[in-house]
Structure formats: structure tokens, C-alpha cells
PDB file of N, CA and C in Angstrom:
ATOM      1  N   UNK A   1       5.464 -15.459  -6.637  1.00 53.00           N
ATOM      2  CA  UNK A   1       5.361 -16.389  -5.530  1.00 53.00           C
ATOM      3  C   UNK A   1       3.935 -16.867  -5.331  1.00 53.00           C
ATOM      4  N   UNK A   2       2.830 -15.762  -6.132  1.00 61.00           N
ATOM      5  CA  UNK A   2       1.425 -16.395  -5.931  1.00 61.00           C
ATOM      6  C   UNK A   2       1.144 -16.620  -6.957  1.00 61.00           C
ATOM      7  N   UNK A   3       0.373 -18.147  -7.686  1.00 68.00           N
ATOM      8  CA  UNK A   3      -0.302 -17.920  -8.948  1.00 68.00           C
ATOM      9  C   UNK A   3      -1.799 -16.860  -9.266  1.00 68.00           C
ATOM     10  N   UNK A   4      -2.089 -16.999  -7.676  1.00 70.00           N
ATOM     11  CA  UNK A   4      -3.067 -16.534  -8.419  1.00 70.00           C
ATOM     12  C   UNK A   4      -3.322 -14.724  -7.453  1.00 70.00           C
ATOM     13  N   UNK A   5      -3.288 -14.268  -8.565  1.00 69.00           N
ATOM     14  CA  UNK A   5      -3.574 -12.551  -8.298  1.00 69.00           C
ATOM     15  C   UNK A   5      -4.746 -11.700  -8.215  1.00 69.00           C
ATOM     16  N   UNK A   6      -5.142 -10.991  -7.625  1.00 73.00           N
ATOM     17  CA  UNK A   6      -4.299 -10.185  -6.403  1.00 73.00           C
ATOM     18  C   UNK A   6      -4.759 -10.853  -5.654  1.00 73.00           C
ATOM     19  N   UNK A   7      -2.996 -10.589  -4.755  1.00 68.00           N
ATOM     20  CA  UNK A   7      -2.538 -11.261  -3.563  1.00 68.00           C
ATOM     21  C   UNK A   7      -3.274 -10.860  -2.465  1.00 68.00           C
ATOM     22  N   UNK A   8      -3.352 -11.640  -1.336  1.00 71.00           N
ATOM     23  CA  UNK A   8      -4.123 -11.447  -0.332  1.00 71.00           C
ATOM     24  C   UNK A   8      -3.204 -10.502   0.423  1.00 71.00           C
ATOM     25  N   UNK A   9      -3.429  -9.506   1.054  1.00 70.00           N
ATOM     26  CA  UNK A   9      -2.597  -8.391   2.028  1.00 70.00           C
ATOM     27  C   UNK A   9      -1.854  -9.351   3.011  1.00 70.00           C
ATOM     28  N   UNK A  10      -2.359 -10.762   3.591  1.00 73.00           N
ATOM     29  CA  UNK A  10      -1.578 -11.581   4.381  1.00 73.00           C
ATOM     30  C   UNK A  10       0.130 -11.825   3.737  1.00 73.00           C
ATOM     31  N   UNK A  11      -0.223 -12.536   2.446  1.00 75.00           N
ATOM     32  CA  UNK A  11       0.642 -12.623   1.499  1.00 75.00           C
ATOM     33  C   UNK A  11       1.491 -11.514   1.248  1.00 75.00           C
ATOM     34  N   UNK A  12       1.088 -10.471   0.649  1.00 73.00           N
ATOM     35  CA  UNK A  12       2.236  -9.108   0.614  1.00 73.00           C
ATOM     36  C   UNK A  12       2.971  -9.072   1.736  1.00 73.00           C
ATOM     37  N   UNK A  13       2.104  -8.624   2.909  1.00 70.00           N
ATOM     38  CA  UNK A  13       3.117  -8.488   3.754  1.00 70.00           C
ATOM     39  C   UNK A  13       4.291  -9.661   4.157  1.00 70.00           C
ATOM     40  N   UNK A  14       3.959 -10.952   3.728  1.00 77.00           N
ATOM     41  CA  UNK A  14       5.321 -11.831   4.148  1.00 77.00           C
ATOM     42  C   UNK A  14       5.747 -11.655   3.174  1.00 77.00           C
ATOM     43  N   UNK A  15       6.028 -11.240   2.382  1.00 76.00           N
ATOM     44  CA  UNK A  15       6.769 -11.614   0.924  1.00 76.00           C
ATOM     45  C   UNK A  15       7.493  -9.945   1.148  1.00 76.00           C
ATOM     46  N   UNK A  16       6.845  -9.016   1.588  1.00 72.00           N
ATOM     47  CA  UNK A  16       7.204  -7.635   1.980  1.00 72.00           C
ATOM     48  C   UNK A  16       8.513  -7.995   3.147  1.00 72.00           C
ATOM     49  N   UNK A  17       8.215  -8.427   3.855  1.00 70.00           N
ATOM     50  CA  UNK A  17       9.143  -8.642   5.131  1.00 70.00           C
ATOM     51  C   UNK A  17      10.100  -9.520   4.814  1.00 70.00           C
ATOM     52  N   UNK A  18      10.075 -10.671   3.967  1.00 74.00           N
ATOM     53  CA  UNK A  18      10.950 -11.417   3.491  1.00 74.00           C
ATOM     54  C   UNK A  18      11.956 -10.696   2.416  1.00 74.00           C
ATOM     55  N   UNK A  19      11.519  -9.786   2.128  1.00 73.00           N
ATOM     56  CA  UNK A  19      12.261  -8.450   0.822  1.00 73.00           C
ATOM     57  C   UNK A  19      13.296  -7.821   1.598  1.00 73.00           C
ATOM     58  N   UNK A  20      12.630  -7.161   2.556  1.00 66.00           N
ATOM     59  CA  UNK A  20      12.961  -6.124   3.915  1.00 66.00           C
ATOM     60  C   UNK A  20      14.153  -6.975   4.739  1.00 66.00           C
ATOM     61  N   UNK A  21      13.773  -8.349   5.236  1.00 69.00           N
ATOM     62  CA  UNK A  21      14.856  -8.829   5.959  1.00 69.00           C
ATOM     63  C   UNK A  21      16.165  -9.098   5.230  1.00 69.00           C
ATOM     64  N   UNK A  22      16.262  -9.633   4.228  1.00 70.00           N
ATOM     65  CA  UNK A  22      16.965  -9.970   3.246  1.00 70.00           C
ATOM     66  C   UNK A  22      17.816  -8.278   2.633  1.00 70.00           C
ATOM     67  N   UNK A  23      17.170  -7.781   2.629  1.00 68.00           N
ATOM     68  CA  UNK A  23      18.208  -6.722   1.555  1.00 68.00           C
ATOM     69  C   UNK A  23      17.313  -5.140   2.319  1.00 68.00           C
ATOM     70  N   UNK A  24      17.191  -4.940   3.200  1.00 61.00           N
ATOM     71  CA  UNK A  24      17.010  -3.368   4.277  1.00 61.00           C
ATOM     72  C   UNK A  24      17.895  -3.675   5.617  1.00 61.00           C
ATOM     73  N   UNK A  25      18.908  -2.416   5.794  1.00 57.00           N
ATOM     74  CA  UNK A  25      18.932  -2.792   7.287  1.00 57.00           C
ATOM     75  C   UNK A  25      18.596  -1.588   7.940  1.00 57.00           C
ATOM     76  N   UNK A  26      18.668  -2.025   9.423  1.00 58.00           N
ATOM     77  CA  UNK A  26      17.985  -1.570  10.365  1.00 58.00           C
ATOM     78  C   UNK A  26      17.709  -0.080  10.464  1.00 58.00           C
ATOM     79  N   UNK A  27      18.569   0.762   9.476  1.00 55.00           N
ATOM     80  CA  UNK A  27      18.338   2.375   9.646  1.00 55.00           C
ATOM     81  C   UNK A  27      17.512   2.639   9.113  1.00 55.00           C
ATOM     82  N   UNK A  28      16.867   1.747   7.980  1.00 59.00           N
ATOM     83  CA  UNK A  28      16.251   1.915   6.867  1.00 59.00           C
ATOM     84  C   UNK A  28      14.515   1.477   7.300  1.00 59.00           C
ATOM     85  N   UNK A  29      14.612   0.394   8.276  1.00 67.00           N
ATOM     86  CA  UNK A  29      13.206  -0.130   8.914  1.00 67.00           C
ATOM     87  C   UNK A  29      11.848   1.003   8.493  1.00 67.00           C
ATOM     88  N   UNK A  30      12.074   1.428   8.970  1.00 73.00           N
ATOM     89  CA  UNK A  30      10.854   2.812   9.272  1.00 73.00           C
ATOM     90  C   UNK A  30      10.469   3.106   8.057  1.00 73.00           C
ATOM     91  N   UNK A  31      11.658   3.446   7.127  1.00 81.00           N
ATOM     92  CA  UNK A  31      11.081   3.924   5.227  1.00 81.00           C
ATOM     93  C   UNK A  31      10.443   2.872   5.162  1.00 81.00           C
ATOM     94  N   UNK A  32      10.675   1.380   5.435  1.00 78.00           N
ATOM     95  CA  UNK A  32      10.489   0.486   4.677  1.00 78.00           C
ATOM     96  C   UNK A  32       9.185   0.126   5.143  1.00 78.00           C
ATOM     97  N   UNK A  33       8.727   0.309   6.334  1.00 82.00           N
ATOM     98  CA  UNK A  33       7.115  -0.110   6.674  1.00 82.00           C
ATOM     99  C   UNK A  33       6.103   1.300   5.752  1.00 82.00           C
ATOM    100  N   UNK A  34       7.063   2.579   5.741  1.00 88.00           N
ATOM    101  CA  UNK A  34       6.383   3.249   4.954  1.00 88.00           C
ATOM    102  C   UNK A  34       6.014   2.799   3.603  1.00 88.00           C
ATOM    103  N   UNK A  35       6.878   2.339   2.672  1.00 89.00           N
ATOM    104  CA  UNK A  35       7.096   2.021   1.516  1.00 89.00           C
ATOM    105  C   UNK A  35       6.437   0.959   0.980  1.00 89.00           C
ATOM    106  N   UNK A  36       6.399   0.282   2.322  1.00 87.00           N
ATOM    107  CA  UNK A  36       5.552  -1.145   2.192  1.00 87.00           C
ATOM    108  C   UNK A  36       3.585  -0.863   2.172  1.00 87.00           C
ATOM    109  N   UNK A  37       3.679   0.135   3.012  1.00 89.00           N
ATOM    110  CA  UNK A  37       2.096   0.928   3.208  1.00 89.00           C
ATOM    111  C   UNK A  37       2.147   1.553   1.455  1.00 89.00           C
ATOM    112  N   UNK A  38       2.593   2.063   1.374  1.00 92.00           N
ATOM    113  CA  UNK A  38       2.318   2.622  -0.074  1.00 92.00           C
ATOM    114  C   UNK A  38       1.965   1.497  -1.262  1.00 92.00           C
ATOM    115  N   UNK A  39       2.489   0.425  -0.709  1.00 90.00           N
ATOM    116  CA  UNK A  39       2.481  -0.572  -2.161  1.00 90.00           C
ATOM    117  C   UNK A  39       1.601  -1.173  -1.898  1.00 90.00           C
ATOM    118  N   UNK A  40       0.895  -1.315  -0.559  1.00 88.00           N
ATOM    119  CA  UNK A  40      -0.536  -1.861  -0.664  1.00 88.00           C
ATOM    120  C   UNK A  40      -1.254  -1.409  -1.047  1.00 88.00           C
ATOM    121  N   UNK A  41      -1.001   0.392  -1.257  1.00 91.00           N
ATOM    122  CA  UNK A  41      -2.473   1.479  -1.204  1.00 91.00           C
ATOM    123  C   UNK A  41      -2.814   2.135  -2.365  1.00 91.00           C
ATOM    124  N   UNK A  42      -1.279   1.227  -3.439  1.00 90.00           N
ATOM    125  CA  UNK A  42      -1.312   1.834  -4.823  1.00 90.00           C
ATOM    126  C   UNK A  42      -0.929   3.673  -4.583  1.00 90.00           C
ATOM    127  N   UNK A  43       0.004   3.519  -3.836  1.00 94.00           N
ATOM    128  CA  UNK A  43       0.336   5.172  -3.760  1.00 94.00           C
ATOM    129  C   UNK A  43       1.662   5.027  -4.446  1.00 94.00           C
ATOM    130  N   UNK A  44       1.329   6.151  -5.718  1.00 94.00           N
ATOM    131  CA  UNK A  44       2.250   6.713  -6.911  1.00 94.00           C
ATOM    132  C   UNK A  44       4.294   7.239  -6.451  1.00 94.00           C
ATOM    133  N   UNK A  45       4.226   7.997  -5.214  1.00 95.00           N
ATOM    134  CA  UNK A  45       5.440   8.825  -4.935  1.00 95.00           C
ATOM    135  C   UNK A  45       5.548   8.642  -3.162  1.00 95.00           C
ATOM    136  N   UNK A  46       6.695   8.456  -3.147  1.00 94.00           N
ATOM    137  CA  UNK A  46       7.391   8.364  -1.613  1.00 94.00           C
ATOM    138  C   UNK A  46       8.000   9.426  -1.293  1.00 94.00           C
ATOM    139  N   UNK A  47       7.929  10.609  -0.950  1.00 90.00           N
ATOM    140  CA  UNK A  47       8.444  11.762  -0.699  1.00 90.00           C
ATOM    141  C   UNK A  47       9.545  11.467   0.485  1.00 90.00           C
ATOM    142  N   UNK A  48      11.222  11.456   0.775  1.00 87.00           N
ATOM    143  CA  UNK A  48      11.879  11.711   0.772  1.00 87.00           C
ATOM    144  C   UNK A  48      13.229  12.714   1.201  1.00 87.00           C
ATOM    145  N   UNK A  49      14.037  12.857   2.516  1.00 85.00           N
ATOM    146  CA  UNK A  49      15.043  13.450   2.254  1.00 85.00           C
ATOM    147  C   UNK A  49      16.586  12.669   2.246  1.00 85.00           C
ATOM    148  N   UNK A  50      16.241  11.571   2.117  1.00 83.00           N
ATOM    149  CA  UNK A  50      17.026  10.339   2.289  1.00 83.00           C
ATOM    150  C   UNK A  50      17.398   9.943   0.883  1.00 83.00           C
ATOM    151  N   UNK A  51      18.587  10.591   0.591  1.00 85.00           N
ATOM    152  CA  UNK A  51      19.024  10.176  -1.068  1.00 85.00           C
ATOM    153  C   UNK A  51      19.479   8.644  -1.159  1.00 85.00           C
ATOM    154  N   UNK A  52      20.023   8.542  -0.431  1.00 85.00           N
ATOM    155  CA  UNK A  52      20.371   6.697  -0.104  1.00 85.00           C
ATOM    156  C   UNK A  52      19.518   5.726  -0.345  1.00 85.00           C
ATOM    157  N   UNK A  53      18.179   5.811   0.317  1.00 87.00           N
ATOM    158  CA  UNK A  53      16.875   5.368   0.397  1.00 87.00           C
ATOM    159  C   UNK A  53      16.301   5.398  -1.351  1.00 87.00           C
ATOM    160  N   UNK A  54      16.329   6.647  -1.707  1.00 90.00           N
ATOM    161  CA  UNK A  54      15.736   6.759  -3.061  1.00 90.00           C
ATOM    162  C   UNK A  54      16.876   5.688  -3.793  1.00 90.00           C
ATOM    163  N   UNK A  55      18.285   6.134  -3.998  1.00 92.00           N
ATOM    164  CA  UNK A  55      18.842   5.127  -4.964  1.00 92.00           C
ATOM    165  C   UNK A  55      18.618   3.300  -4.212  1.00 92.00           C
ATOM    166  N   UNK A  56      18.705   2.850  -3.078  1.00 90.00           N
ATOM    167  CA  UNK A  56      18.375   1.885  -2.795  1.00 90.00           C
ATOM    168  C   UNK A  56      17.355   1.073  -3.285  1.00 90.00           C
ATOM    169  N   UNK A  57      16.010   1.861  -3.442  1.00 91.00           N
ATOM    170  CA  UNK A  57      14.797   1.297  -3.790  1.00 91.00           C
ATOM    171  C   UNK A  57      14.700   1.239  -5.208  1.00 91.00           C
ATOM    172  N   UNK A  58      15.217   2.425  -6.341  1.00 93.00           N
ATOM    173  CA  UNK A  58      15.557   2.393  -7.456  1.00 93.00           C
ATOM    174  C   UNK A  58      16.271   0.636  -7.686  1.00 93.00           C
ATOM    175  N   UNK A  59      17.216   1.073  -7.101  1.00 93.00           N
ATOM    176  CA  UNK A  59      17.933  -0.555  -7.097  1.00 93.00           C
ATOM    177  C   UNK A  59      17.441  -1.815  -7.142  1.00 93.00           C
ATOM    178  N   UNK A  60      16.914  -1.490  -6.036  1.00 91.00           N
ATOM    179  CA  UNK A  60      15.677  -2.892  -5.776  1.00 91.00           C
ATOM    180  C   UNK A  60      14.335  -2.928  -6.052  1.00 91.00           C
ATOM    181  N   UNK A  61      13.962  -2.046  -7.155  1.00 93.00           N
ATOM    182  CA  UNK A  61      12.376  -1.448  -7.576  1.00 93.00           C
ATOM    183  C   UNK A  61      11.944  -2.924  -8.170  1.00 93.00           C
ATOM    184  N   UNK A  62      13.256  -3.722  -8.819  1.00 92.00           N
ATOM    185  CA  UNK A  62      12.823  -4.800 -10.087  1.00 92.00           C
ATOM    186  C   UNK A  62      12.967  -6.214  -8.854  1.00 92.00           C
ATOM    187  N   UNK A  63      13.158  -6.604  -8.197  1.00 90.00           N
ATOM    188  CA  UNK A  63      13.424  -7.416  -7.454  1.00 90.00           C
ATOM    189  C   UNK A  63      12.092  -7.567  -6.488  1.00 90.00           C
ATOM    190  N   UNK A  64      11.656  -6.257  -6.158  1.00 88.00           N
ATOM    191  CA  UNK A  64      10.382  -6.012  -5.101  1.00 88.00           C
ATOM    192  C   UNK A  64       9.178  -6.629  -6.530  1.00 88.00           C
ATOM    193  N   UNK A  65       9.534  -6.077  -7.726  1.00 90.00           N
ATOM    194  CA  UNK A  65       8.351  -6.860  -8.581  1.00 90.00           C
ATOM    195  C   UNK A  65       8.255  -7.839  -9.137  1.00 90.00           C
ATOM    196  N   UNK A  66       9.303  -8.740  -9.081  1.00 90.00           N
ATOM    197  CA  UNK A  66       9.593  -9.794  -9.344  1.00 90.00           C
ATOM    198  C   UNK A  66       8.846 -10.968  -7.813  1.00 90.00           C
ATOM    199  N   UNK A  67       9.285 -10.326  -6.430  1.00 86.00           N
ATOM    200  CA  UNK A  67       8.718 -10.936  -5.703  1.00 86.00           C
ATOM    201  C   UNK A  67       7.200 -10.649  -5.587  1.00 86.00           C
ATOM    202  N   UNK A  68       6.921  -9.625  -6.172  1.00 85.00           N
ATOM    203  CA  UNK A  68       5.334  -9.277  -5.978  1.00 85.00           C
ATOM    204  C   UNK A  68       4.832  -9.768  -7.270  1.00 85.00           C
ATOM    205  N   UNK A  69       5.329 -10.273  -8.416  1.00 87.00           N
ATOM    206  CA  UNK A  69       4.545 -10.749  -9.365  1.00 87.00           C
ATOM    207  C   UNK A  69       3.636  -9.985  -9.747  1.00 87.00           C
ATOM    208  N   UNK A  70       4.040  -8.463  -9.770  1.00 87.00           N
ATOM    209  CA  UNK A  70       3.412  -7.728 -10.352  1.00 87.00           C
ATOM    210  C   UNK A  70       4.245  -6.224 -10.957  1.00 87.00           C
ATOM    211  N   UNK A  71       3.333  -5.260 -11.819  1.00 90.00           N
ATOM    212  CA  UNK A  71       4.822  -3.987 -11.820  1.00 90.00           C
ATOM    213  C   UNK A  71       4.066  -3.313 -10.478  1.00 90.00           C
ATOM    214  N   UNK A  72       5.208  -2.395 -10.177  1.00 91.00           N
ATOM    215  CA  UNK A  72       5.549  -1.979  -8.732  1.00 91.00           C
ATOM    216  C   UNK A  72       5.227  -0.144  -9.886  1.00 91.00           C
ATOM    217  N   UNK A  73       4.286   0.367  -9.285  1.00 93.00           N
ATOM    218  CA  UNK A  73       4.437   2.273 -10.076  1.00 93.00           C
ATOM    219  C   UNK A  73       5.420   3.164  -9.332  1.00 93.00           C
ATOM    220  N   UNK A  74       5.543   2.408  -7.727  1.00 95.00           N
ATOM    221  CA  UNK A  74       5.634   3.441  -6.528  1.00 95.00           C
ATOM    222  C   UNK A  74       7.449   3.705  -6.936  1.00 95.00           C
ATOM    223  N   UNK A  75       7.523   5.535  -6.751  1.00 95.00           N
ATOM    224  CA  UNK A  75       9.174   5.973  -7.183  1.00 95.00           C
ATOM    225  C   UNK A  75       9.296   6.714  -5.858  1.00 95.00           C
ATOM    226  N   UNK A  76      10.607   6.540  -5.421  1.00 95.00           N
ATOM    227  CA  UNK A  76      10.979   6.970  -4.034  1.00 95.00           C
ATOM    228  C   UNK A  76      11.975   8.149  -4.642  1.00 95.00           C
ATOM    229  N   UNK A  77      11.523   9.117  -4.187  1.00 93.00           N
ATOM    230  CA  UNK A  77      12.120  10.621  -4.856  1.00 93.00           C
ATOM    231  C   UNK A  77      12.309  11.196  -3.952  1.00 93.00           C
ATOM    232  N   UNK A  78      13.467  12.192  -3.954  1.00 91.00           N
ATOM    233  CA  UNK A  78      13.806  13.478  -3.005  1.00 91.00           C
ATOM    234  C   UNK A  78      13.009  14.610  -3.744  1.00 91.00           C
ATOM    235  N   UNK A  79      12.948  15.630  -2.591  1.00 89.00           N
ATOM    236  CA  UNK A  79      11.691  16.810  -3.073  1.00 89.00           C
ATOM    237  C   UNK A  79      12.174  17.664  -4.178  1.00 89.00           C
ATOM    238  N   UNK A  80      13.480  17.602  -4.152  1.00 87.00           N
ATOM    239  CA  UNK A  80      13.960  18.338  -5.686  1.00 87.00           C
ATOM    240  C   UNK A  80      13.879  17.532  -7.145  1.00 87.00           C
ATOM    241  N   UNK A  81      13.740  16.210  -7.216  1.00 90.00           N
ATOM    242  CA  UNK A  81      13.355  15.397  -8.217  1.00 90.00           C
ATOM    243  C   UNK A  81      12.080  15.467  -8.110  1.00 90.00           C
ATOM    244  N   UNK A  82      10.856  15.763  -7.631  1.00 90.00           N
ATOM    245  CA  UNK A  82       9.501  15.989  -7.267  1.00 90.00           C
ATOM    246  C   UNK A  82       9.395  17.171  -7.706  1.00 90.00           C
ATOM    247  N   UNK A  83      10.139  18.143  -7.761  1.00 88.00           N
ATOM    248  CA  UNK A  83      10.218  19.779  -8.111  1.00 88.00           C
ATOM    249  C   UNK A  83      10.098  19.854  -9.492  1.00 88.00           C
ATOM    250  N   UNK A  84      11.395  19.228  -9.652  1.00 89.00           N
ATOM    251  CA  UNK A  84      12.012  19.244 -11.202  1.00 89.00           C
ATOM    252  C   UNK A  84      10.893  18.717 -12.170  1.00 89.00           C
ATOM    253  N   UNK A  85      10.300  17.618 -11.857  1.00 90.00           N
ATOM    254  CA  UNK A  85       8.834  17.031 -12.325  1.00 90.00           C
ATOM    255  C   UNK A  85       7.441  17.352 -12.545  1.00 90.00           C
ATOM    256  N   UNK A  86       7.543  18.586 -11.230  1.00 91.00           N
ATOM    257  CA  UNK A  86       6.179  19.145 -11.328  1.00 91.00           C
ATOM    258  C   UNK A  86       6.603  20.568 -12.363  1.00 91.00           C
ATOM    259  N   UNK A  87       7.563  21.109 -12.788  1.00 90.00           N
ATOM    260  CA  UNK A  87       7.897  21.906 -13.668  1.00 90.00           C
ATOM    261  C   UNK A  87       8.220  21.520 -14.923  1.00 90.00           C
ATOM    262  N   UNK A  88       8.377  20.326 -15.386  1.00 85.00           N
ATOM    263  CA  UNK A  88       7.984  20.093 -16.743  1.00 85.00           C
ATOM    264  C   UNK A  88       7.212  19.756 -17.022  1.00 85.00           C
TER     265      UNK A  88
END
């Protein structure tokens, strides 16, 4: 949506909220300002007890980078997929 990169934080966030209105609803709000803080801050892992949330964002991981015109690193994991990870 921007040619030219990196986007100004004004920019993310409408293009963030335009993501959010479109395809989050309202139970979900709260992850999603979290989730949205993480993708400004370049933070790696979304820690999680909301399995719904994790497959949701999985879902929509390619869509959020498609509107961000960029790759997206951030993985929304429950603490036992975080477990399982830090042991191999």
C-alpha cells in the first residue's frame, strides 16, 4: 500500500486497523493492539493462551504482509509450542 519503505508508524497503524476492522472481532481487540505493538517493535513471539488467536493469525500471517508490504517474523504461539521449541 506504500511504495516507499519503511512505512511511517502513522501509516502502519491505519493499514493495522484497516486489517483489524475487516477480519478481528471484538473478543479478539485487545490481542490485536498487542500484536499490532509487536509488529512495530520487530518483536519475534506473541506468547499466548488463546489457541484460536494463534491459528487465526497463522491464517492471516500472509494477508497482514501483503498489506504491510513487507515479511511479517512475528508467530503467535501457545506456551507449549514455545516449550516444545525451546527443547529442540
Amino acid at each position: 500500500s506504500c511504495p516507499r519503505l519503511p512505512m511511517q508508524d502513522r501509516h502502519i497503524d491505519f493499514v493495522l486497523d484497516i486489517v483489524r476492522k475487516k477480519y478481528c472481532q471484538e473478543d479478539i481487540d485487545r490481542s490485536v493492539s498487542h500484536i499490532a505493538h509487536c509488529l512495530r517493535n520487530d518483536i519475534d513471539c506473541y506468547l499466548t493462551t488463546d489457541a484460536g488467536l494463534a491459528d487465526k493469525f497463522a491464517g492471516k500471517k500472509q494477508n497482514i504482509q501483503l498489506a504491510l508490504g513487507t515479511s511479517v517474523h512475528l508467530e503467535v504461539l501457545l506456551p507449549t509450542q514455545l516449550e516444545k521449541r525451546l527443547r529442540t
